[in-house]
Coordinates of N, CA, C and O in Angstrom, one line a residue:
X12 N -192.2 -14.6 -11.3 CA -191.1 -15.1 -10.6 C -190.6 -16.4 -11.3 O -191.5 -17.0 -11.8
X13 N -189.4 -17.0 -11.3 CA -189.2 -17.5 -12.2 C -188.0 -18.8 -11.1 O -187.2 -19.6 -11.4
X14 N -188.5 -18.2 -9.9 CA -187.5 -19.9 -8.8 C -186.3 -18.9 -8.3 O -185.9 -17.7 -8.4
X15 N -185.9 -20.1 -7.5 CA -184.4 -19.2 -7.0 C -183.3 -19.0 -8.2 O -183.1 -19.9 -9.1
X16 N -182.9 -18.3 -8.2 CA -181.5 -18.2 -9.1 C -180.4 -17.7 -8.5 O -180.3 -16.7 -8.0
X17 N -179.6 -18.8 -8.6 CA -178.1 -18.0 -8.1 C -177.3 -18.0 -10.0 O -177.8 -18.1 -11.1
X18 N -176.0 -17.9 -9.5 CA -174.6 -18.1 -9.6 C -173.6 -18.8 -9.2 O -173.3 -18.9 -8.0
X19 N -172.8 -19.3 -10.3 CA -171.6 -19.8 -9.9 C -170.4 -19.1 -10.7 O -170.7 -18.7 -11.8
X20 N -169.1 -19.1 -10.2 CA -168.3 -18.2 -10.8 C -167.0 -18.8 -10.7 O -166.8 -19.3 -9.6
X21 N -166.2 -18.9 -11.5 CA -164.8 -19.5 -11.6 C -164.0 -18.6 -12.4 O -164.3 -18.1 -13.6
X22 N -162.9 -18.2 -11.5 CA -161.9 -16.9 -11.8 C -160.4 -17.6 -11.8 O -159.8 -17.9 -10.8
X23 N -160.1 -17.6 -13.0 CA -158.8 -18.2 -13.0 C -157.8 -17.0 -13.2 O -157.8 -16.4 -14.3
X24 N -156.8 -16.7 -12.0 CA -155.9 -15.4 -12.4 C -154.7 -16.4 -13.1 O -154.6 -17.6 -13.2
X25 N -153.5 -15.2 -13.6 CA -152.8 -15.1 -14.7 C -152.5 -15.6 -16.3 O -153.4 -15.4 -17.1
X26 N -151.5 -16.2 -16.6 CA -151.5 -17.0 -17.8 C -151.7 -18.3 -17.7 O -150.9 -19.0 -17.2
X27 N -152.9 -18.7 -18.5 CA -153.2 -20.1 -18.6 C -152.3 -20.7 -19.4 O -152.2 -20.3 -20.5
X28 N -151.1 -21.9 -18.8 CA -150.8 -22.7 -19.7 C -150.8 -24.1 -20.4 O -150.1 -24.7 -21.2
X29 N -152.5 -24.9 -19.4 CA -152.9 -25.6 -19.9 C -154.3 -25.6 -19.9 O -154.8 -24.9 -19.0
X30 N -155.0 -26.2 -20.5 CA -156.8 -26.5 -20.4 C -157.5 -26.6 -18.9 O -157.2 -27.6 -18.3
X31 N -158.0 -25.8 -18.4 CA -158.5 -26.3 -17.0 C -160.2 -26.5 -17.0 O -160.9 -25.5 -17.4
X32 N -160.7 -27.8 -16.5 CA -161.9 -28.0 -16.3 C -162.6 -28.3 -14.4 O -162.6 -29.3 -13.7
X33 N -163.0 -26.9 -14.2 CA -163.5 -27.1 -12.9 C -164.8 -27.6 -13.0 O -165.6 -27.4 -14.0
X34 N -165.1 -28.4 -11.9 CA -166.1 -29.3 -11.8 C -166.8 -28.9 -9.8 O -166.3 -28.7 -8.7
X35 N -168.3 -28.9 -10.5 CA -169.3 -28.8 -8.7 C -170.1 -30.0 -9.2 O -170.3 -30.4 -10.4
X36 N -170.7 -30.4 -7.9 CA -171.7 -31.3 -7.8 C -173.2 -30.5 -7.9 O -173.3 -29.5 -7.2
X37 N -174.1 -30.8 -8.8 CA -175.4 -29.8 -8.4 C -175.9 -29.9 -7.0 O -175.8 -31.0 -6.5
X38 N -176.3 -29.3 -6.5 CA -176.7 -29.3 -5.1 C -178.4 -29.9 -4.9 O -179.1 -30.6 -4.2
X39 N -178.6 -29.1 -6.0 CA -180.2 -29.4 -6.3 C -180.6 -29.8 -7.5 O -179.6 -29.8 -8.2
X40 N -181.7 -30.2 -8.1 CA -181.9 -30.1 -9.2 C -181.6 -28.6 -10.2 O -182.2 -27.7 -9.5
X41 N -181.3 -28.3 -10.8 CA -180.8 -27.2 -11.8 C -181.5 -26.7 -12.8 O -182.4 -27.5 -13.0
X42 N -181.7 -25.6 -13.7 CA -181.7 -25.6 -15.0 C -180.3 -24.3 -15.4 O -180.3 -23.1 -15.1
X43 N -179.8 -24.7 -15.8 CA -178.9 -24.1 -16.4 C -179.2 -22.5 -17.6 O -179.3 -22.8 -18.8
X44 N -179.3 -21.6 -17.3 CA -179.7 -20.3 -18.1 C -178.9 -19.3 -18.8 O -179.2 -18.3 -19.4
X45 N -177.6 -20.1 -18.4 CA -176.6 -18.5 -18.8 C -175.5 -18.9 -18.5 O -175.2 -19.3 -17.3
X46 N -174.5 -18.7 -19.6 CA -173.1 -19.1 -19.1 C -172.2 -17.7 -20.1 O -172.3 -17.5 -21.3
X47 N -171.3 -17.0 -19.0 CA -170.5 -15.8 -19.6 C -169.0 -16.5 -19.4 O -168.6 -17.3 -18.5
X48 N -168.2 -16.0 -20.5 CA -166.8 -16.2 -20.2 C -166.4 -15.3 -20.6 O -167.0 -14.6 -21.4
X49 N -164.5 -14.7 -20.0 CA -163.8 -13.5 -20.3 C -163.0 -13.4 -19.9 O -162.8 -13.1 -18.7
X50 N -161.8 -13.5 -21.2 CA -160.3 -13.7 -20.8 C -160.0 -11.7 -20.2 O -160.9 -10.8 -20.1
X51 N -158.9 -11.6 -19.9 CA -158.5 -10.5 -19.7 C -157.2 -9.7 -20.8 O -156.6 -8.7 -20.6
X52 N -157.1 -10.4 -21.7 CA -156.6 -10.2 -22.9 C -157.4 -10.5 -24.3 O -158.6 -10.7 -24.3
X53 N -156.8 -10.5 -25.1 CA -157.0 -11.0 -26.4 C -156.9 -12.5 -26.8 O -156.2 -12.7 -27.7
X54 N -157.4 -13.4 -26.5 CA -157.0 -14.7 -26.8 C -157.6 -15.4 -27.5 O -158.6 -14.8 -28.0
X55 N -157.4 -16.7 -27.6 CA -158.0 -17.9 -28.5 C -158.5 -18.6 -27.6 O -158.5 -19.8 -27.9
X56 N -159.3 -18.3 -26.1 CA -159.5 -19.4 -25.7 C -161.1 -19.8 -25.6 O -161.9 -18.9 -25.7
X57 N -161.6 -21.1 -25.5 CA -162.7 -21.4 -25.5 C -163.4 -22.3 -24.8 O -162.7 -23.1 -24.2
X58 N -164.8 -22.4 -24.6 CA -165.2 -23.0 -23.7 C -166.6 -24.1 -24.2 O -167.2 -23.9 -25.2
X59 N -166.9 -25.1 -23.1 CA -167.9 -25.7 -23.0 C -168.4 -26.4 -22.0 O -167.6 -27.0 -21.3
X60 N -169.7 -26.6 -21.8 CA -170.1 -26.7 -20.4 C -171.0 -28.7 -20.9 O -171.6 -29.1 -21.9
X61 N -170.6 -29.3 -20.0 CA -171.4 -30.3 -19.3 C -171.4 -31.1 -18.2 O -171.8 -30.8 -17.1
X62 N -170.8 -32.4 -18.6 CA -170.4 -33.7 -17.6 C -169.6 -33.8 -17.8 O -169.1 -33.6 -19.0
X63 N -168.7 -34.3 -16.0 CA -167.4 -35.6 -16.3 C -167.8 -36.5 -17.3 O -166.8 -37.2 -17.3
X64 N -168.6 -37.1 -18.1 CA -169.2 -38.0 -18.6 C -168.9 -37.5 -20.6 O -168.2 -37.9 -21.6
X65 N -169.8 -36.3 -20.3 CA -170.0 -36.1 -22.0 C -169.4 -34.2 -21.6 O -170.0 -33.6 -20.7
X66 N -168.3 -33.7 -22.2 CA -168.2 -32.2 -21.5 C -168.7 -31.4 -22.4 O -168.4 -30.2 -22.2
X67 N -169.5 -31.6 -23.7 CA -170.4 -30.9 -24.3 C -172.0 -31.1 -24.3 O -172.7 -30.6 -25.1
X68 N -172.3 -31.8 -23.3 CA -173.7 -32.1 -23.0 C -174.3 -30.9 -23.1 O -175.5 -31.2 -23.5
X69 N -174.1 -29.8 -22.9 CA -175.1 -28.9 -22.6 C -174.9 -27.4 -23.4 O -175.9 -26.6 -23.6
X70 N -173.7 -27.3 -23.5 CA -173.3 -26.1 -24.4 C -171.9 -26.2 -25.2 O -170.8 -26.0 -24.6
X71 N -172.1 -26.6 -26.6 CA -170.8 -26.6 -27.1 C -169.9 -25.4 -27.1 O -170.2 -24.3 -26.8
X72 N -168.7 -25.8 -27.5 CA -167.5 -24.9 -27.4 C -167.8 -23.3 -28.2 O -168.5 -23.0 -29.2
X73 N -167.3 -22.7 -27.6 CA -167.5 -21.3 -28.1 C -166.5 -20.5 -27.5 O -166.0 -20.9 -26.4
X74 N -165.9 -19.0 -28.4 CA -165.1 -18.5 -28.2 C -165.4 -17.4 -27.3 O -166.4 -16.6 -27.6
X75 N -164.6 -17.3 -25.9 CA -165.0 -16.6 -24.5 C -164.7 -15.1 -25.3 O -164.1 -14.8 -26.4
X76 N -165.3 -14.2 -24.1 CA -165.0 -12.5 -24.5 C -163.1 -11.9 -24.4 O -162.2 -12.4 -23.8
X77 N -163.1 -10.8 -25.1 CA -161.9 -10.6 -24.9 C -161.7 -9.5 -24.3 O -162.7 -8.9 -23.9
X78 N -160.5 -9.1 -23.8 CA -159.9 -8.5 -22.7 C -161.1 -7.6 -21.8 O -161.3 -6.4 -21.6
X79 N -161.5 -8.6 -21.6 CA -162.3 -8.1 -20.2 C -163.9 -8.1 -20.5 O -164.8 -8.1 -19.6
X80 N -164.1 -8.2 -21.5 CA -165.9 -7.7 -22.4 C -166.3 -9.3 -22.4 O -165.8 -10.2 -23.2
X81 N -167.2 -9.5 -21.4 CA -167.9 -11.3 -21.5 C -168.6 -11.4 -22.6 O -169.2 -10.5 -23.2
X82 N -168.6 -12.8 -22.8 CA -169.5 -13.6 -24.2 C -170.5 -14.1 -23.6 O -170.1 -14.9 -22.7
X83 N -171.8 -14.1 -23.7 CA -172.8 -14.5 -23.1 C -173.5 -15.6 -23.6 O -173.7 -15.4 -24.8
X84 N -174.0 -16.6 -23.3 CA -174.5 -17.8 -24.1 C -175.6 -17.7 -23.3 O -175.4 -18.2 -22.2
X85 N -177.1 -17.1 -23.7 CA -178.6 -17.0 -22.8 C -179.6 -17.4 -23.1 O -180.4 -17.7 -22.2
X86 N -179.8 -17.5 -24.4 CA -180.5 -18.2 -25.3 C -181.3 -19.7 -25.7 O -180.6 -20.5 -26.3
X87 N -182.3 -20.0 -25.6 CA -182.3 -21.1 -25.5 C -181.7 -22.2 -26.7 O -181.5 -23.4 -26.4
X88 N -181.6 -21.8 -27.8 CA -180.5 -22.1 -29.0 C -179.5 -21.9 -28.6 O -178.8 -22.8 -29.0
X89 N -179.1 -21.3 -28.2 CA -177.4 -21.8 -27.7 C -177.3 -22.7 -27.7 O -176.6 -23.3 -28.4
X90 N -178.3 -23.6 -26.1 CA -177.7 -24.7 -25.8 C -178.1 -26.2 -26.6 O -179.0 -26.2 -27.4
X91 N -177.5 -27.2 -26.2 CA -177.8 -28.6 -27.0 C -178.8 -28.6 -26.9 O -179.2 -27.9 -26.0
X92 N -179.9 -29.1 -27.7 CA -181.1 -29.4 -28.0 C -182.1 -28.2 -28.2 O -183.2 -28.5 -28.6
X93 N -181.7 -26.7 -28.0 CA -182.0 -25.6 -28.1 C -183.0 -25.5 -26.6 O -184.1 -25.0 -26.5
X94 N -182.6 -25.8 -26.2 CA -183.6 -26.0 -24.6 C -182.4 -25.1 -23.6 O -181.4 -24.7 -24.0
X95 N -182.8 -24.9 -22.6 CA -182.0 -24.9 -21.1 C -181.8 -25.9 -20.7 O -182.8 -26.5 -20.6
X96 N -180.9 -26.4 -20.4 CA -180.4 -28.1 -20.1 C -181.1 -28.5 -18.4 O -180.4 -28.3 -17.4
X97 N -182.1 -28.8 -18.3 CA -182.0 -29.9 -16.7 C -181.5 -30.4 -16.2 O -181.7 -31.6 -16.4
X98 N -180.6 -30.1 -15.2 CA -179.1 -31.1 -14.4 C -179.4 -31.7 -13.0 O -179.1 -30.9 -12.1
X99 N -180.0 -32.8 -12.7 CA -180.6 -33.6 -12.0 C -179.7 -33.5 -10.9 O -178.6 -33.5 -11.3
X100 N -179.8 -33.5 -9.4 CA -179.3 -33.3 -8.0 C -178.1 -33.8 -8.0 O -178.0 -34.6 -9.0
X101 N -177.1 -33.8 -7.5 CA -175.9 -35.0 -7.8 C -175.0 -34.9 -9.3 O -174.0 -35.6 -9.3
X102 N -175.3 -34.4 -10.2 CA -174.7 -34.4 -11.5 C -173.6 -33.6 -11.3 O -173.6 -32.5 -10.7
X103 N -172.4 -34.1 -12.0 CA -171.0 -33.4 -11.9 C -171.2 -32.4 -13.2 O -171.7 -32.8 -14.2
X104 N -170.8 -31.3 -12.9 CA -171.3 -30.0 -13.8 C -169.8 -30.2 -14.1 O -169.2 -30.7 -13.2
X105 N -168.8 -29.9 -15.5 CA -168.0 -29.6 -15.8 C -168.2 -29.0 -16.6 O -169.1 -29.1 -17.5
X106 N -166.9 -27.7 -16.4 CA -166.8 -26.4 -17.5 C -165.4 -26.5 -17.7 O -164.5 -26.4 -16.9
X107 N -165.4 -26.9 -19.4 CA -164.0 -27.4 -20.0 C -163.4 -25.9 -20.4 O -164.2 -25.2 -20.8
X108 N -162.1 -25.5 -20.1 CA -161.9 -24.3 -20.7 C -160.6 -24.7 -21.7 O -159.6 -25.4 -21.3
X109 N -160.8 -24.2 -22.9 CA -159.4 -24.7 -23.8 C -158.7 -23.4 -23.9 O -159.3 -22.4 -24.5
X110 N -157.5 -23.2 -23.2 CA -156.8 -22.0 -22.6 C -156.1 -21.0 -24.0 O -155.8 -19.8 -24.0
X111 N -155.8 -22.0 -25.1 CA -155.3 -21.5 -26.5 C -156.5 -21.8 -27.3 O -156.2 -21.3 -28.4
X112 N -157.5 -22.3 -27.4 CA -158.2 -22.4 -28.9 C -157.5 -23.7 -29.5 O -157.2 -24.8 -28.9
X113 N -157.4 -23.2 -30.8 CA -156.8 -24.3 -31.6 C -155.3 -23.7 -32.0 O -154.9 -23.2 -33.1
X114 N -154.5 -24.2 -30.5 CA -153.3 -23.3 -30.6 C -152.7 -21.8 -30.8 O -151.7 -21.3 -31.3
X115 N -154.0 -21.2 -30.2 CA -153.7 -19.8 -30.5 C -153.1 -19.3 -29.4 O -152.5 -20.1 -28.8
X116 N -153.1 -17.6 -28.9 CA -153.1 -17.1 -27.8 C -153.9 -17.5 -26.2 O -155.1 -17.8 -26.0
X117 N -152.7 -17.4 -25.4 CA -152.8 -18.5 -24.6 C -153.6 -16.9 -23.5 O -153.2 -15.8 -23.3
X118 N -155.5 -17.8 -22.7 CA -156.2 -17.0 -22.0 C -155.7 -16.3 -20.8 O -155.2 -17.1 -20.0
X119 N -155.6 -15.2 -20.5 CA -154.9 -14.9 -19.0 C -156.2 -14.0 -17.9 O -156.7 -13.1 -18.5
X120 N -156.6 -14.2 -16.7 CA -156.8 -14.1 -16.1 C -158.6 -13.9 -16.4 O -159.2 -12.8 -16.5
X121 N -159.2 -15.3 -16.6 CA -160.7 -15.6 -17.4 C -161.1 -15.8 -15.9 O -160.7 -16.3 -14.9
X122 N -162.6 -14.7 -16.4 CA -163.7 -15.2 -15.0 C -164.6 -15.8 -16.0 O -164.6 -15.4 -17.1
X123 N -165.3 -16.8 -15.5 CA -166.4 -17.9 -16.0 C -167.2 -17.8 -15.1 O -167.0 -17.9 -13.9
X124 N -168.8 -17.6 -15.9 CA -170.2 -17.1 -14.9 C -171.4 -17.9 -14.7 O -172.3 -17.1 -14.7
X125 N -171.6 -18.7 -14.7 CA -173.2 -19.4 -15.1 C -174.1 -19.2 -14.3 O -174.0 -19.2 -13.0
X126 N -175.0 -19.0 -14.8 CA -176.4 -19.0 -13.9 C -177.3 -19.9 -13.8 O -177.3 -20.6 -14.9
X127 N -178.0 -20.2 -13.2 CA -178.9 -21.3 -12.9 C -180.3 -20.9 -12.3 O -180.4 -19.9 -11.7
X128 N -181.4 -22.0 -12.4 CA -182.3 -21.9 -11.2 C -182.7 -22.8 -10.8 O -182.7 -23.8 -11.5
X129 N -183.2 -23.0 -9.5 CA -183.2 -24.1 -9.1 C -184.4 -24.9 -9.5 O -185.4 -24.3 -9.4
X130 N -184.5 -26.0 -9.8 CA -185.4 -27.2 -10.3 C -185.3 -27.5 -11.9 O -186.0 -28.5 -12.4

């Protein structure tokens, strides 16, 4: 058994036409295990997970799934330091989404998935 695990999920419907970064408070201590993204088209958009503080603390930028097929980041190399990141009670979780890339096709209707467990 491996702790509680949930989910958190951020579903942005139609065409993104600028960068959106939603932000939760951790409720508990965290570890961070899995982060999916997935436009509903073809696009350029991309993502990265940390702090209001640093927003690549924990998983740098990477290009989300395309029309509809998620990109999964599960690995402990994925993340910064090749660890699962520990996000201490109270930490502002921010997930930066860059809705074009580097001016590309702009993302339309992205669900964003992370998983967690608690401690």
């Amino acid at each position: 058994m491996d702790g509680m695990r949930f989910p958190v999920v951020f579903h942005l419907p139609g065409t993104l036409a600028a960068n959106v970064t939603p932000v939760f408070k951790a409720p508990c201590d965290l570890t961070l295990v899995s982060v999916q993204g997935a436009a509903g088209n073809a696009s350029s958009a991309t993502l990265k997970v940390g702090t209001t503080a640093s927003d690549a603390a924990y998983l740098a930028a990477f290009a989300i799934g395309q029309s509809g097929a998620p990109v999964e980041k599960a690995a402990r190399a994925d993340f910064v330091g090749g660890q699962f990141p520990n996000i201490p009670k109270g930490t502002a979780l921010q997930f930066t989404l860059d809705f074009d890339g580097a001016s590309g096709t702009a993302a339309q209707n992205v669900t964003i998935l992370a998983a967690f467990l608690e401690g």
